[in-house]
Amino acid sequence: DIQMTQSPSSLSASVGDRVTITCRASQSISSSLNWYQQKPGKAPKLLIYAASSLQSGVPSRFSGSASGTDFTLTISSLQPEDFAAYFCQQSYDTPWTFGRGTKVEIK
Amino acid sequence: QVQLQESGPGLVKPSGTLSLTCAVSGGSLISDNWWSWVRQTPGRGLEWIGEIDQSGTTNYNPSLKSRVTISMDKPKNEFSLNLRSVTAADTAVFYCARSLGVSGYYYRLDVWGQGTTVTVSS
């Protein structure tokens, strides 16, 4: 299975901060990397697919990038509604695998 | 737009079979998508269980393959998950999701059900 190592596991930030979350794949996965946001008691919500494509309806403050096997989710200016958990997921090869998540908390 | 809704027992006895159904509304199961099951626990995080396409072709997570069957009921526009020989370790929130791709690449889980909690306990 392809292992996805996500960091940090949690972070504290303030409204307006720029936030960066990283995911590293255990092997090359091309650009087959997705990012999800999950709020307590809710299902994950797709934010970014194919490493850098913004899902329809998702605010433009969310962006994704890739460099080799390293992938980054950036929130350019954190908003109150962005405090949540974020997960990466590879769709290069089954079984699809997820990172362990990053919890973004209010500082 | 497509919506998914899981249903099934919230409590299953150890060694029994966990059976869940996902109803698809606002769209057809018969499409160029795959339909997935994912579970989530505090300990293991998000775990992809498997998927099925419109032809009935399935892919399963090898870690669960010996115990899992995913099937579809086209007239009812729903797909189902059966997980056999369950233990307490199978207690989780189960989600169904649509897996959307482009020309066989860049699949992503773009529509999710709300999730249903299943507890394995006697």
PDB file of C-alpha atoms in Angstrom:
ATOM      1  CA  ASP A   1       0.000   0.000   0.000  1.00  0.00           C
ATOM      2  CA  ILE A   2       1.085   3.588  -0.571  1.00  0.00           C
ATOM      3  CA  GLN A   3       1.689   5.315   2.752  1.00  0.00           C
ATOM      4  CA  MET A   4       0.714   8.950   3.162  1.00  0.00           C
ATOM      5  CA  THR A   5       2.581  10.842   5.864  1.00  0.00           C
ATOM      6  CA  GLN A   6       0.822  14.043   6.820  1.00  0.00           C
ATOM      7  CA  SER A   7       2.214  16.827   8.963  1.00  0.00           C
ATOM      8  CA  PRO A   8       1.722  18.453  11.317  1.00  0.00           C
ATOM      9  CA  SER A   9      -0.875  16.423  13.185  1.00  0.00           C
ATOM     10  CA  SER A  10      -2.243  19.629  14.634  1.00  0.00           C
ATOM     11  CA  LEU A  11      -1.597  23.333  14.533  1.00  0.00           C
ATOM     12  CA  SER A  12      -2.893  26.464  16.179  1.00  0.00           C
ATOM     13  CA  ALA A  13      -3.466  29.536  14.065  1.00  0.00           C
ATOM     14  CA  SER A  14      -5.319  32.828  14.103  1.00  0.00           C
ATOM     15  CA  VAL A  15      -7.875  34.213  11.694  1.00  0.00           C
ATOM     16  CA  GLY A  16      -6.027  35.742   8.781  1.00  0.00           C
ATOM     17  CA  ASP A  17      -2.966  33.494   9.116  1.00  0.00           C
ATOM     18  CA  ARG A  18      -1.465  31.628   6.195  1.00  0.00           C
ATOM     19  CA  VAL A  19      -1.559  27.910   6.926  1.00  0.00           C
ATOM     20  CA  THR A  20       0.387  25.136   5.210  1.00  0.00           C
ATOM     21  CA  ILE A  21      -0.199  21.402   5.580  1.00  0.00           C
ATOM     22  CA  THR A  22       2.071  18.818   4.001  1.00  0.00           C
ATOM     23  CA  CYS A  23       1.577  15.256   2.825  1.00  0.00           C
ATOM     24  CA  ARG A  24       4.370  12.957   1.628  1.00  0.00           C
ATOM     25  CA  ALA A  25       3.722   9.817  -0.380  1.00  0.00           C
ATOM     26  CA  SER A  26       5.857   6.705   0.105  1.00  0.00           C
ATOM     27  CA  GLN A  27       6.292   6.416  -3.673  1.00  0.00           C
ATOM     28  CA  SER A  28       5.554   8.400  -6.778  1.00  0.00           C
ATOM     29  CA  ILE A  29       1.835   9.047  -7.206  1.00  0.00           C
ATOM     30  CA  SER A  30       2.024  11.528 -10.074  1.00  0.00           C
ATOM     31  CA  SER A  31      -0.556  14.212  -9.256  1.00  0.00           C
ATOM     32  CA  SER A  32      -3.134  11.791  -7.877  1.00  0.00           C
ATOM     33  CA  LEU A  33      -3.559  13.540  -4.567  1.00  0.00           C
ATOM     34  CA  ASN A  34      -6.726  14.912  -3.039  1.00  0.00           C
ATOM     35  CA  TRP A  35      -7.390  17.097  -0.004  1.00  0.00           C
ATOM     36  CA  TYR A  36     -10.472  16.992   2.200  1.00  0.00           C
ATOM     37  CA  GLN A  37     -11.827  19.093   5.032  1.00  0.00           C
ATOM     38  CA  GLN A  38     -13.804  17.495   7.832  1.00  0.00           C
ATOM     39  CA  LYS A  39     -15.740  19.214  10.587  1.00  0.00           C
ATOM     40  CA  PRO A  40     -16.861  17.370  13.743  1.00  0.00           C
ATOM     41  CA  GLY A  41     -19.722  14.984  13.117  1.00  0.00           C
ATOM     42  CA  LYS A  42     -19.677  15.611   9.369  1.00  0.00           C
ATOM     43  CA  ALA A  43     -18.440  13.736   6.342  1.00  0.00           C
ATOM     44  CA  PRO A  44     -15.213  14.809   4.657  1.00  0.00           C
ATOM     45  CA  LYS A  45     -15.611  17.469   1.983  1.00  0.00           C
ATOM     46  CA  LEU A  46     -13.456  17.525  -1.142  1.00  0.00           C
ATOM     47  CA  LEU A  47     -11.357  20.692  -1.442  1.00  0.00           C
ATOM     48  CA  ILE A  48      -8.597  19.968  -3.953  1.00  0.00           C
ATOM     49  CA  TYR A  49      -8.188  17.134  -6.461  1.00  0.00           C
ATOM     50  CA  ALA A  50      -5.352  16.154  -8.782  1.00  0.00           C
ATOM     51  CA  ALA A  51      -2.963  17.958  -6.422  1.00  0.00           C
ATOM     52  CA  SER A  52      -3.910  21.486  -7.455  1.00  0.00           C
ATOM     53  CA  SER A  53      -7.405  21.613  -8.957  1.00  0.00           C
ATOM     54  CA  LEU A  54      -9.939  23.483  -6.867  1.00  0.00           C
ATOM     55  CA  GLN A  55     -13.222  21.660  -6.396  1.00  0.00           C
ATOM     56  CA  SER A  56     -16.241  23.629  -7.558  1.00  0.00           C
ATOM     57  CA  GLY A  57     -17.646  25.867  -4.835  1.00  0.00           C
ATOM     58  CA  VAL A  58     -14.503  25.831  -2.690  1.00  0.00           C
ATOM     59  CA  PRO A  59     -13.127  29.278  -1.817  1.00  0.00           C
ATOM     60  CA  SER A  60     -10.028  30.383  -3.702  1.00  0.00           C
ATOM     61  CA  ARG A  61      -8.075  30.849  -0.462  1.00  0.00           C
ATOM     62  CA  PHE A  62      -7.508  27.079  -0.631  1.00  0.00           C
ATOM     63  CA  SER A  63      -4.776  25.912  -2.971  1.00  0.00           C
ATOM     64  CA  GLY A  64      -2.692  22.821  -3.534  1.00  0.00           C
ATOM     65  CA  SER A  65       0.744  22.195  -4.953  1.00  0.00           C
ATOM     66  CA  ALA A  66       3.108  19.333  -5.564  1.00  0.00           C
ATOM     67  CA  SER A  67       6.839  18.713  -5.716  1.00  0.00           C
ATOM     68  CA  GLY A  68       7.798  15.129  -6.391  1.00  0.00           C
ATOM     69  CA  THR A  69       6.200  13.047  -3.669  1.00  0.00           C
ATOM     70  CA  ASP A  70       5.533  16.067  -1.451  1.00  0.00           C
ATOM     71  CA  PHE A  71       2.166  17.767  -1.566  1.00  0.00           C
ATOM     72  CA  THR A  72       1.018  20.941   0.127  1.00  0.00           C
ATOM     73  CA  LEU A  73      -2.361  22.378   1.021  1.00  0.00           C
ATOM     74  CA  THR A  74      -2.288  26.110   1.662  1.00  0.00           C
ATOM     75  CA  ILE A  75      -4.980  28.287   3.179  1.00  0.00           C
ATOM     76  CA  SER A  76      -3.940  31.817   2.277  1.00  0.00           C
ATOM     77  CA  SER A  77      -5.966  33.633   4.926  1.00  0.00           C
ATOM     78  CA  LEU A  78      -7.570  31.454   7.559  1.00  0.00           C
ATOM     79  CA  GLN A  79     -11.255  32.140   8.160  1.00  0.00           C
ATOM     80  CA  PRO A  80     -13.350  31.152  11.205  1.00  0.00           C
ATOM     81  CA  GLU A  81     -15.112  28.444   9.203  1.00  0.00           C
ATOM     82  CA  ASP A  82     -11.779  26.833   8.278  1.00  0.00           C
ATOM     83  CA  PHE A  83     -11.092  25.468  11.743  1.00  0.00           C
ATOM     84  CA  ALA A  84     -11.442  21.765  11.024  1.00  0.00           C
ATOM     85  CA  ALA A  85      -9.460  18.632  10.259  1.00  0.00           C
ATOM     86  CA  TYR A  86      -7.770  18.198   6.883  1.00  0.00           C
ATOM     87  CA  PHE A  87      -6.838  14.918   5.205  1.00  0.00           C
ATOM     88  CA  CYS A  88      -4.870  14.021   2.126  1.00  0.00           C
ATOM     89  CA  GLN A  89      -5.672  10.938   0.033  1.00  0.00           C
ATOM     90  CA  GLN A  90      -3.844   9.288  -2.843  1.00  0.00           C
ATOM     91  CA  SER A  91      -5.802   7.940  -5.789  1.00  0.00           C
ATOM     92  CA  TYR A  92      -2.848   6.653  -7.794  1.00  0.00           C
ATOM     93  CA  ASP A  93      -3.341   3.024  -6.876  1.00  0.00           C
ATOM     94  CA  THR A  94      -5.819   0.988  -4.872  1.00  0.00           C
ATOM     95  CA  PRO A  95      -6.188   0.653  -2.002  1.00  0.00           C
ATOM     96  CA  TRP A  96      -6.746   4.391  -1.808  1.00  0.00           C
ATOM     97  CA  THR A  97      -5.011   5.586   1.360  1.00  0.00           C
ATOM     98  CA  PHE A  98      -5.375   8.643   3.529  1.00  0.00           C
ATOM     99  CA  GLY A  99      -3.076  10.707   5.685  1.00  0.00           C
ATOM    100  CA  ARG A 100      -3.757  10.693   9.428  1.00  0.00           C
ATOM    101  CA  GLY A 101      -5.041  14.247   9.328  1.00  0.00           C
ATOM    102  CA  THR A 102      -4.178  17.716  10.534  1.00  0.00           C
ATOM    103  CA  LYS A 103      -6.396  19.430  13.061  1.00  0.00           C
ATOM    104  CA  VAL A 104      -6.419  23.202  12.649  1.00  0.00           C
ATOM    105  CA  GLU A 105      -7.331  24.866  15.915  1.00  0.00           C
ATOM    106  CA  ILE A 106      -7.894  28.417  17.010  1.00  0.00           C
ATOM    107  CA  LYS A 107      -4.914  30.084  18.664  1.00  0.00           C
TER     108      LYS A 107
ATOM    109  CA  GLN B   1     -27.126  17.143  -7.522  1.00  0.00           C
ATOM    110  CA  VAL B   2     -26.229  13.639  -6.441  1.00  0.00           C
ATOM    111  CA  GLN B   3     -26.868  12.823  -2.794  1.00  0.00           C
ATOM    112  CA  LEU B   4     -25.995   9.678  -0.888  1.00  0.00           C
ATOM    113  CA  GLN B   5     -27.643   8.276   2.225  1.00  0.00           C
ATOM    114  CA  GLU B   6     -26.388   5.337   4.268  1.00  0.00           C
ATOM    115  CA  SER B   7     -28.742   3.070   6.183  1.00  0.00           C
ATOM    116  CA  GLY B   8     -28.446  -0.060   8.256  1.00  0.00           C
ATOM    117  CA  PRO B   9     -28.261  -1.400  11.804  1.00  0.00           C
ATOM    118  CA  GLY B  10     -26.283   0.659  14.272  1.00  0.00           C
ATOM    119  CA  LEU B  11     -25.405  -2.364  16.376  1.00  0.00           C
ATOM    120  CA  VAL B  12     -23.985  -5.690  15.207  1.00  0.00           C
ATOM    121  CA  LYS B  13     -22.975  -8.648  17.337  1.00  0.00           C
ATOM    122  CA  PRO B  14     -19.411  -9.972  17.257  1.00  0.00           C
ATOM    123  CA  SER B  15     -18.891 -12.642  14.585  1.00  0.00           C
ATOM    124  CA  GLY B  16     -21.964 -11.359  12.777  1.00  0.00           C
ATOM    125  CA  THR B  17     -22.291  -9.549   9.454  1.00  0.00           C
ATOM    126  CA  LEU B  18     -22.401  -5.786   9.109  1.00  0.00           C
ATOM    127  CA  SER B  19     -24.752  -4.793   6.279  1.00  0.00           C
ATOM    128  CA  LEU B  20     -25.188  -1.244   5.039  1.00  0.00           C
ATOM    129  CA  THR B  21     -26.954   0.263   2.055  1.00  0.00           C
ATOM    130  CA  CYS B  22     -26.277   3.531   0.279  1.00  0.00           C
ATOM    131  CA  ALA B  23     -29.188   5.103  -1.572  1.00  0.00           C
ATOM    132  CA  VAL B  24     -28.273   7.327  -4.516  1.00  0.00           C
ATOM    133  CA  SER B  25     -30.596  10.223  -5.323  1.00  0.00           C
ATOM    134  CA  GLY B  26     -30.381  13.043  -7.826  1.00  0.00           C
ATOM    135  CA  GLY B  27     -28.400  10.860 -10.205  1.00  0.00           C
ATOM    136  CA  SER B  28     -27.957   7.345 -11.484  1.00  0.00           C
ATOM    137  CA  LEU B  29     -25.794   4.549 -10.230  1.00  0.00           C
ATOM    138  CA  ILE B  30     -25.352   3.747 -13.902  1.00  0.00           C
ATOM    139  CA  SER B  31     -22.656   6.255 -14.793  1.00  0.00           C
ATOM    140  CA  ASP B  32     -18.921   6.454 -15.394  1.00  0.00           C
ATOM    141  CA  ASN B  33     -18.200   6.596 -11.697  1.00  0.00           C
ATOM    142  CA  TRP B  34     -17.140   4.217  -9.016  1.00  0.00           C
ATOM    143  CA  TRP B  35     -19.045   3.942  -5.745  1.00  0.00           C
ATOM    144  CA  SER B  36     -17.011   3.531  -2.605  1.00  0.00           C
ATOM    145  CA  TRP B  37     -17.253   2.656   1.052  1.00  0.00           C
ATOM    146  CA  VAL B  38     -14.939   4.315   3.567  1.00  0.00           C
ATOM    147  CA  ARG B  39     -14.816   3.906   7.332  1.00  0.00           C
ATOM    148  CA  GLN B  40     -13.347   6.093  10.046  1.00  0.00           C
ATOM    149  CA  THR B  41     -12.155   5.347  13.540  1.00  0.00           C
ATOM    150  CA  PRO B  42     -10.172   7.456  15.976  1.00  0.00           C
ATOM    151  CA  GLY B  43      -7.431   4.845  15.976  1.00  0.00           C
ATOM    152  CA  ARG B  44      -7.044   4.020  12.281  1.00  0.00           C
ATOM    153  CA  GLY B  45      -8.338   7.254  10.758  1.00  0.00           C
ATOM    154  CA  LEU B  46      -9.972   7.080   7.340  1.00  0.00           C
ATOM    155  CA  GLU B  47      -9.806   3.669   5.683  1.00  0.00           C
ATOM    156  CA  TRP B  48     -11.003   2.921   2.168  1.00  0.00           C
ATOM    157  CA  ILE B  49     -12.939  -0.358   2.137  1.00  0.00           C
ATOM    158  CA  GLY B  50     -13.664  -0.857  -1.533  1.00  0.00           C
ATOM    159  CA  GLU B  51     -15.628   0.235  -4.574  1.00  0.00           C
ATOM    160  CA  ILE B  52     -17.932  -0.950  -7.333  1.00  0.00           C
ATOM    161  CA  ASP B  53     -18.638   0.341 -10.819  1.00  0.00           C
ATOM    162  CA  GLN B  54     -21.713   0.159 -13.010  1.00  0.00           C
ATOM    163  CA  SER B  55     -20.704  -3.189 -14.487  1.00  0.00           C
ATOM    164  CA  GLY B  56     -20.412  -4.690 -11.022  1.00  0.00           C
ATOM    165  CA  THR B  57     -16.630  -4.763 -11.089  1.00  0.00           C
ATOM    166  CA  THR B  58     -15.245  -4.409  -7.587  1.00  0.00           C
ATOM    167  CA  ASN B  59     -11.967  -3.424  -5.974  1.00  0.00           C
ATOM    168  CA  TYR B  60     -11.351  -4.146  -2.308  1.00  0.00           C
ATOM    169  CA  ASN B  61      -8.803  -3.143   0.271  1.00  0.00           C
ATOM    170  CA  PRO B  62      -6.584  -6.235   0.664  1.00  0.00           C
ATOM    171  CA  SER B  63      -6.728  -5.806   4.431  1.00  0.00           C
ATOM    172  CA  LEU B  64     -10.484  -6.496   4.348  1.00  0.00           C
ATOM    173  CA  LYS B  65     -10.908  -8.409   1.100  1.00  0.00           C
ATOM    174  CA  SER B  66     -11.555 -11.793   2.690  1.00  0.00           C
ATOM    175  CA  ARG B  67     -14.520 -10.388   4.643  1.00  0.00           C
ATOM    176  CA  VAL B  68     -16.045  -7.784   2.319  1.00  0.00           C
ATOM    177  CA  THR B  69     -18.616  -7.842  -0.447  1.00  0.00           C
ATOM    178  CA  ILE B  70     -19.863  -4.729  -2.230  1.00  0.00           C
ATOM    179  CA  SER B  71     -22.855  -5.099  -4.528  1.00  0.00           C
ATOM    180  CA  MET B  72     -25.361  -2.931  -6.322  1.00  0.00           C
ATOM    181  CA  ASP B  73     -29.090  -2.956  -6.956  1.00  0.00           C
ATOM    182  CA  LYS B  74     -29.601  -1.021 -10.166  1.00  0.00           C
ATOM    183  CA  PRO B  75     -33.426  -0.824 -10.103  1.00  0.00           C
ATOM    184  CA  LYS B  76     -33.287   0.566  -6.574  1.00  0.00           C
ATOM    185  CA  ASN B  77     -30.350   2.838  -7.428  1.00  0.00           C
ATOM    186  CA  GLU B  78     -28.417   1.734  -4.372  1.00  0.00           C
ATOM    187  CA  PHE B  79     -25.257  -0.129  -3.467  1.00  0.00           C
ATOM    188  CA  SER B  80     -24.428  -2.144  -0.420  1.00  0.00           C
ATOM    189  CA  LEU B  81     -21.642  -3.252   1.891  1.00  0.00           C
ATOM    190  CA  ASN B  82     -21.427  -6.577   3.691  1.00  0.00           C
ATOM    191  CA  LEU B  83     -18.619  -7.079   6.195  1.00  0.00           C
ATOM    192  CA  ARG B  84     -18.501 -10.564   7.696  1.00  0.00           C
ATOM    193  CA  SER B  85     -17.075 -11.945  10.929  1.00  0.00           C
ATOM    194  CA  VAL B  86     -16.968  -8.559  12.602  1.00  0.00           C
ATOM    195  CA  THR B  87     -15.171  -7.785  15.833  1.00  0.00           C
ATOM    196  CA  ALA B  88     -15.056  -4.747  18.080  1.00  0.00           C
ATOM    197  CA  ALA B  89     -12.228  -3.456  15.874  1.00  0.00           C
ATOM    198  CA  ASP B  90     -14.772  -2.971  13.091  1.00  0.00           C
ATOM    199  CA  THR B  91     -16.692  -0.390  15.135  1.00  0.00           C
ATOM    200  CA  ALA B  92     -16.554   2.772  13.044  1.00  0.00           C
ATOM    201  CA  VAL B  93     -18.385   5.494  11.210  1.00  0.00           C
ATOM    202  CA  PHE B  94     -19.101   4.179   7.721  1.00  0.00           C
ATOM    203  CA  TYR B  95     -19.439   6.464   4.716  1.00  0.00           C
ATOM    204  CA  CYS B  96     -20.496   5.796   1.159  1.00  0.00           C
ATOM    205  CA  ALA B  97     -19.037   8.071  -1.485  1.00  0.00           C
ATOM    206  CA  ARG B  98     -18.922   8.645  -5.222  1.00  0.00           C
ATOM    207  CA  SER B  99     -15.539   8.290  -6.846  1.00  0.00           C
ATOM    208  CA  LEU B 100     -15.276  10.603  -9.830  1.00  0.00           C
ATOM    209  CA  GLY B 101     -12.448  10.400 -12.313  1.00  0.00           C
ATOM    210  CA  VAL B 102     -11.408  11.702 -15.714  1.00  0.00           C
ATOM    211  CA  SER B 103     -10.542   9.155 -18.378  1.00  0.00           C
ATOM    212  CA  GLY B 104      -9.597   6.668 -15.691  1.00  0.00           C
ATOM    213  CA  TYR B 105      -7.347   9.022 -13.769  1.00  0.00           C
ATOM    214  CA  TYR B 106      -7.423  11.524 -10.934  1.00  0.00           C
ATOM    215  CA  TYR B 107     -10.195   9.842  -9.023  1.00  0.00           C
ATOM    216  CA  ARG B 108     -11.551  11.734  -6.070  1.00  0.00           C
ATOM    217  CA  LEU B 109     -14.348  11.165  -3.576  1.00  0.00           C
ATOM    218  CA  ASP B 110     -16.479  14.142  -4.481  1.00  0.00           C
ATOM    219  CA  VAL B 111     -19.841  13.261  -2.940  1.00  0.00           C
ATOM    220  CA  TRP B 112     -20.215  11.644   0.474  1.00  0.00           C
ATOM    221  CA  GLY B 113     -23.094  10.372   2.534  1.00  0.00           C
ATOM    222  CA  GLN B 114     -23.556  11.799   6.010  1.00  0.00           C
ATOM    223  CA  GLY B 115     -22.107   8.668   7.600  1.00  0.00           C
ATOM    224  CA  THR B 116     -23.553   6.068   9.910  1.00  0.00           C
ATOM    225  CA  THR B 117     -22.069   4.773  13.127  1.00  0.00           C
ATOM    226  CA  VAL B 118     -21.901   1.016  13.535  1.00  0.00           C
ATOM    227  CA  THR B 119     -20.952  -0.486  16.870  1.00  0.00           C
ATOM    228  CA  VAL B 120     -19.895  -4.124  17.207  1.00  0.00           C
ATOM    229  CA  SER B 121     -20.900  -5.350  20.638  1.00  0.00           C
ATOM    230  CA  SER B 122     -22.790  -8.154  22.293  1.00  0.00           C
TER     231      SER B 122
END
